Amino acid sequence: MRQETRVKLKNVLLSFKRSIVEVPYSIEELERAYPFHSLLFPGEALKAFKKQRTVVTKMGQQLIPELAKIIAEDQYVEVRRNYEIVGQLDTAKVEVIDNIVNELRMGRRKPNHQKEIQEILAAKDGGRREVRVIADLFIGDFKPGPLFLEFKSPRPNLDVCAESKRKMLLFQALFENKNPQAYLALYYNPFYPEKYNHSITKQIMDMNEEVLIGEDVWNKLGGKGTYDELLRIIEEVREEILEK
């Protein structure tokens, strides 16, 4: 990883930390709002609980995609955040994608990425339809083919997971001749040190072909060792904050 990239990552992490404001509620107000939580999180711990909920949301929407973009730019040129992709697809392909996602939602089929792609590419009726998808992170010059990442919290609900699957399949249909790569990117594993085991994700996604978790997300973008380097940078930032 280039020194310039390390500096950018540190600056983003520091800026994010400074953007987190204190909870604007007293302990008494929080105890009234969260009476059952106060059994487990007494006093200042209840404030930390309230703060954590806000921080996690902001982290997933802002911090993680920006860190991913910076890491990707260390290796690639065509890197875009919130990138809108518009194209024309055969209407039969769109219908097959919708059917696959609906059947997965209802438990009528099990996820199988290769089989799904074969079904989609084989569909054809001659009609055309415009489709639009937005990539949380898009890398046009990724090897072995254009990369589409959909960042989500590690326990997505059924609606979120199904919509992510639909976007990923549409992307792969649009780029069918360019060996497209599409993944649901879960930036940490809440089950660690155990294996990731969220039933909804496993119901919708082919875990071996469509999901990146924790370390694999960062190493996919920056190469082997990227995750360990990111951990070192986070530790450096933590030490700088503590020294002030």
Short mmCIF file of C-alpha atoms in Angstrom, two decimals:
data_model
loop_
_atom_site.label_atom_id
_atom_site.label_comp_id
_atom_site.label_asym_id
_atom_site.label_seq_id
_atom_site.Cartn_x
_atom_site.Cartn_y
_atom_site.Cartn_z
CA MET A 1 0.00 0.00 0.00
CA ARG A 2 1.37 3.41 -0.99
CA GLN A 3 2.14 5.96 1.71
CA GLU A 4 -0.24 8.39 0.05
CA THR A 5 -3.04 5.84 0.48
CA ARG A 6 -2.18 5.30 4.14
CA VAL A 7 -2.39 9.05 4.77
CA LYS A 8 -5.79 9.28 3.07
CA LEU A 9 -7.12 6.39 5.14
CA LYS A 10 -5.86 7.94 8.38
CA ASN A 11 -7.42 11.28 7.52
CA VAL A 12 -10.80 9.71 6.77
CA LEU A 13 -10.73 7.73 10.01
CA LEU A 14 -9.78 10.80 12.05
CA SER A 15 -12.45 12.90 10.38
CA PHE A 16 -15.08 10.25 11.05
CA LYS A 17 -14.11 10.04 14.72
CA ARG A 18 -14.35 13.82 15.10
CA SER A 19 -17.77 13.85 13.43
CA ILE A 20 -19.27 11.67 16.15
CA VAL A 21 -20.95 13.95 18.67
CA GLU A 22 -21.98 13.11 22.20
CA VAL A 23 -25.49 11.82 22.91
CA PRO A 24 -27.70 14.90 23.63
CA TYR A 25 -29.71 13.15 26.35
CA SER A 26 -29.25 12.76 30.08
CA ILE A 27 -28.97 9.34 31.68
CA GLU A 28 -32.38 9.93 33.29
CA GLU A 29 -34.00 10.58 29.90
CA LEU A 30 -32.41 7.48 28.41
CA GLU A 31 -33.49 5.30 31.34
CA ARG A 32 -37.06 6.40 30.73
CA ALA A 33 -36.80 5.83 26.97
CA TYR A 34 -35.00 2.47 27.31
CA PRO A 35 -36.15 1.04 30.68
CA PHE A 36 -35.37 -2.57 29.80
CA HIS A 37 -32.00 -1.77 28.25
CA SER A 38 -31.05 0.07 31.45
CA LEU A 39 -31.01 -3.30 33.23
CA LEU A 40 -28.05 -4.32 31.07
CA PHE A 41 -26.49 -0.92 30.35
CA PRO A 42 -26.49 1.12 33.57
CA GLY A 43 -25.43 4.78 33.68
CA GLU A 44 -22.89 5.86 31.09
CA ALA A 45 -23.13 2.46 29.40
CA LEU A 46 -26.67 3.38 28.34
CA LYS A 47 -25.31 6.49 26.65
CA ALA A 48 -22.76 4.33 24.84
CA PHE A 49 -25.57 2.02 23.71
CA LYS A 50 -27.54 4.94 22.26
CA LYS A 51 -24.43 6.34 20.58
CA GLN A 52 -23.52 2.96 19.11
CA ARG A 53 -26.79 2.70 17.19
CA THR A 54 -26.15 6.03 15.46
CA VAL A 55 -22.47 5.33 14.83
CA VAL A 56 -23.06 1.94 13.21
CA THR A 57 -25.54 3.41 10.73
CA LYS A 58 -23.22 6.28 9.83
CA MET A 59 -20.27 3.89 9.58
CA GLY A 60 -22.02 1.64 7.08
CA GLN A 61 -23.31 4.49 4.91
CA GLN A 62 -20.27 6.78 4.92
CA LEU A 63 -17.06 5.47 6.44
CA ILE A 64 -16.83 1.95 5.02
CA PRO A 65 -17.57 2.84 1.36
CA GLU A 66 -15.08 5.72 1.50
CA LEU A 67 -12.34 3.53 2.96
CA ALA A 68 -13.08 0.93 0.28
CA LYS A 69 -12.83 3.56 -2.46
CA ILE A 70 -9.46 4.81 -1.21
CA ILE A 71 -8.06 1.29 -0.96
CA ALA A 72 -9.32 0.44 -4.47
CA GLU A 73 -7.75 3.62 -5.89
CA ASP A 74 -4.38 2.37 -4.69
CA GLN A 75 -4.65 -0.36 -7.36
CA TYR A 76 -7.19 0.80 -9.96
CA VAL A 77 -8.19 3.87 -11.99
CA GLU A 78 -11.91 3.44 -12.75
CA VAL A 79 -13.20 3.57 -9.17
CA ARG A 80 -16.61 5.08 -8.43
CA ARG A 81 -18.84 5.36 -5.38
CA ASN A 82 -22.64 5.38 -5.70
CA TYR A 83 -22.21 4.73 -9.40
CA GLU A 84 -25.37 4.56 -11.49
CA ILE A 85 -25.30 1.97 -14.25
CA VAL A 86 -27.95 2.23 -16.97
CA GLY A 87 -28.43 -0.17 -19.84
CA GLN A 88 -30.81 -2.17 -22.00
CA LEU A 89 -31.65 -5.80 -21.26
CA ASP A 90 -33.82 -8.34 -22.98
CA THR A 91 -37.14 -8.36 -21.12
CA ALA A 92 -36.92 -12.14 -20.72
CA LYS A 93 -33.68 -11.75 -18.75
CA VAL A 94 -35.28 -9.22 -16.40
CA GLU A 95 -38.24 -11.56 -15.86
CA VAL A 96 -35.94 -14.47 -15.09
CA ILE A 97 -34.02 -12.37 -12.56
CA ASP A 98 -37.28 -11.32 -10.88
CA ASN A 99 -38.44 -14.94 -10.77
CA ILE A 100 -35.16 -16.14 -9.27
CA VAL A 101 -35.27 -13.52 -6.52
CA ASN A 102 -38.95 -14.18 -5.74
CA GLU A 103 -38.39 -17.95 -5.55
CA LEU A 104 -35.43 -17.44 -3.23
CA ARG A 105 -37.51 -15.16 -1.00
CA MET A 106 -40.25 -17.79 -0.74
CA GLY A 107 -37.79 -20.63 -0.17
CA ARG A 108 -38.77 -22.39 -3.39
CA ARG A 109 -35.17 -22.71 -4.53
CA LYS A 110 -31.70 -22.64 -3.04
CA PRO A 111 -29.08 -20.12 -4.19
CA ASN A 112 -26.76 -21.40 -6.89
CA HIS A 113 -24.89 -18.62 -8.63
CA GLN A 114 -23.70 -20.55 -11.68
CA LYS A 115 -27.12 -22.06 -12.35
CA GLU A 116 -28.81 -18.67 -11.95
CA ILE A 117 -26.44 -17.00 -14.41
CA GLN A 118 -26.99 -19.78 -16.95
CA GLU A 119 -30.77 -19.31 -16.70
CA ILE A 120 -30.48 -15.55 -17.12
CA LEU A 121 -28.14 -15.63 -20.10
CA ALA A 122 -30.24 -18.26 -21.87
CA ALA A 123 -33.41 -16.17 -21.65
CA LYS A 124 -34.40 -14.20 -24.74
CA ASP A 125 -37.64 -12.91 -26.27
CA GLY A 126 -36.44 -9.97 -28.37
CA GLY A 127 -38.01 -7.21 -26.29
CA ARG A 128 -35.84 -4.55 -24.64
CA ARG A 129 -36.12 -2.84 -21.29
CA GLU A 130 -34.03 -0.14 -19.65
CA VAL A 131 -32.66 -1.07 -16.22
CA ARG A 132 -30.77 0.97 -13.66
CA VAL A 133 -28.64 -0.19 -10.74
CA ILE A 134 -26.44 1.76 -8.37
CA ALA A 135 -23.18 0.23 -7.17
CA ASP A 136 -21.99 1.22 -3.72
CA LEU A 137 -18.54 0.71 -5.23
CA PHE A 138 -17.76 0.08 -8.89
CA ILE A 139 -14.34 -0.71 -10.36
CA GLY A 140 -14.37 -0.72 -14.14
CA ASP A 141 -10.78 -1.91 -14.61
CA PHE A 142 -10.89 -4.62 -11.94
CA LYS A 143 -9.28 -7.92 -12.88
CA PRO A 144 -10.68 -10.36 -13.99
CA GLY A 145 -13.74 -8.19 -14.83
CA PRO A 146 -15.75 -5.11 -13.76
CA LEU A 147 -16.53 -5.25 -10.04
CA PHE A 148 -19.82 -4.36 -8.33
CA LEU A 149 -19.91 -4.21 -4.53
CA GLU A 150 -23.05 -3.86 -2.45
CA PHE A 151 -22.11 -2.90 1.13
CA LYS A 152 -24.54 -3.99 3.83
CA SER A 153 -24.61 -4.62 7.55
CA PRO A 154 -23.83 -8.26 8.33
CA ARG A 155 -27.43 -9.10 9.29
CA PRO A 156 -29.53 -7.75 6.39
CA ASN A 157 -33.26 -8.37 6.50
CA LEU A 158 -35.06 -10.30 3.78
CA ASP A 159 -36.13 -7.25 1.73
CA VAL A 160 -32.64 -5.73 1.77
CA CYS A 161 -30.92 -9.00 0.92
CA ALA A 162 -33.33 -9.78 -1.92
CA GLU A 163 -32.94 -6.31 -3.45
CA SER A 164 -29.15 -6.62 -3.27
CA LYS A 165 -29.37 -9.96 -5.06
CA ARG A 166 -31.53 -8.46 -7.79
CA LYS A 167 -29.09 -5.58 -8.34
CA MET A 168 -26.14 -7.96 -8.52
CA LEU A 169 -27.84 -10.19 -11.09
CA LEU A 170 -28.93 -7.22 -13.20
CA PHE A 171 -25.35 -5.93 -13.17
CA GLN A 172 -24.00 -9.27 -14.30
CA ALA A 173 -26.57 -9.48 -17.08
CA LEU A 174 -25.67 -5.97 -18.28
CA PHE A 175 -21.95 -6.83 -18.36
CA GLU A 176 -22.35 -10.43 -19.51
CA ASN A 177 -19.55 -10.26 -22.08
CA LYS A 178 -17.01 -8.71 -19.70
CA ASN A 179 -16.78 -11.40 -16.99
CA PRO A 180 -18.54 -9.25 -14.34
CA GLN A 181 -17.88 -9.72 -10.63
CA ALA A 182 -20.61 -8.87 -8.11
CA TYR A 183 -20.57 -9.36 -4.34
CA LEU A 184 -22.52 -8.57 -1.23
CA ALA A 185 -19.80 -7.01 0.95
CA LEU A 186 -20.23 -7.52 4.70
CA TYR A 187 -17.39 -5.58 6.25
CA TYR A 188 -17.21 -7.61 9.48
CA ASN A 189 -18.38 -10.96 10.84
CA PRO A 190 -20.50 -10.52 14.00
CA PHE A 191 -20.22 -14.25 14.68
CA TYR A 192 -16.40 -14.23 14.86
CA PRO A 193 -14.52 -16.40 15.78
CA GLU A 194 -17.31 -18.71 14.58
CA LYS A 195 -18.25 -18.98 10.91
CA TYR A 196 -20.73 -16.43 9.56
CA ASN A 197 -24.22 -17.83 10.04
CA HIS A 198 -27.04 -15.41 9.22
CA SER A 199 -29.96 -17.46 7.90
CA ILE A 200 -31.46 -14.76 5.65
CA THR A 201 -28.19 -14.10 3.82
CA LYS A 202 -27.75 -17.84 3.31
CA GLN A 203 -31.32 -18.14 2.02
CA ILE A 204 -30.75 -15.54 -0.72
CA MET A 205 -27.05 -15.58 -1.53
CA ASP A 206 -24.65 -18.23 -2.76
CA MET A 207 -22.19 -17.86 0.12
CA ASN A 208 -19.24 -19.21 -1.86
CA GLU A 209 -19.80 -17.13 -4.99
CA GLU A 210 -21.63 -13.94 -4.01
CA VAL A 211 -20.57 -12.88 -0.51
CA LEU A 212 -17.41 -11.32 0.88
CA ILE A 213 -17.04 -11.08 4.66
CA GLY A 214 -14.65 -9.04 6.76
CA GLU A 215 -11.03 -9.59 5.76
CA ASP A 216 -12.03 -10.88 2.32
CA VAL A 217 -13.70 -7.56 1.43
CA TRP A 218 -10.55 -5.52 1.99
CA ASN A 219 -8.15 -8.05 0.45
CA LYS A 220 -10.36 -8.29 -2.63
CA LEU A 221 -9.91 -4.54 -3.17
CA GLY A 222 -6.29 -4.05 -2.22
CA GLY A 223 -4.65 -7.46 -2.45
CA LYS A 224 -3.32 -9.88 0.12
CA GLY A 225 -2.38 -8.22 3.42
CA THR A 226 -4.61 -5.18 2.93
CA TYR A 227 -6.82 -6.02 5.91
CA ASP A 228 -3.82 -6.39 8.25
CA GLU A 229 -2.47 -3.06 7.02
CA LEU A 230 -5.84 -1.42 7.62
CA LEU A 231 -5.85 -2.75 11.18
CA ARG A 232 -2.41 -1.21 11.75
CA ILE A 233 -3.64 2.14 10.45
CA ILE A 234 -6.68 2.01 12.73
CA GLU A 235 -4.38 1.33 15.69
CA GLU A 236 -2.21 4.31 14.73
CA VAL A 237 -5.27 6.54 14.61
CA ARG A 238 -6.47 5.23 17.96
CA GLU A 239 -3.11 6.02 19.55
CA GLU A 240 -3.09 9.54 18.07
CA ILE A 241 -6.55 10.21 19.49
CA LEU A 242 -5.55 8.95 22.94
CA GLU A 243 -2.44 11.14 22.99
CA LYS A 244 -4.51 14.32 22.50
#
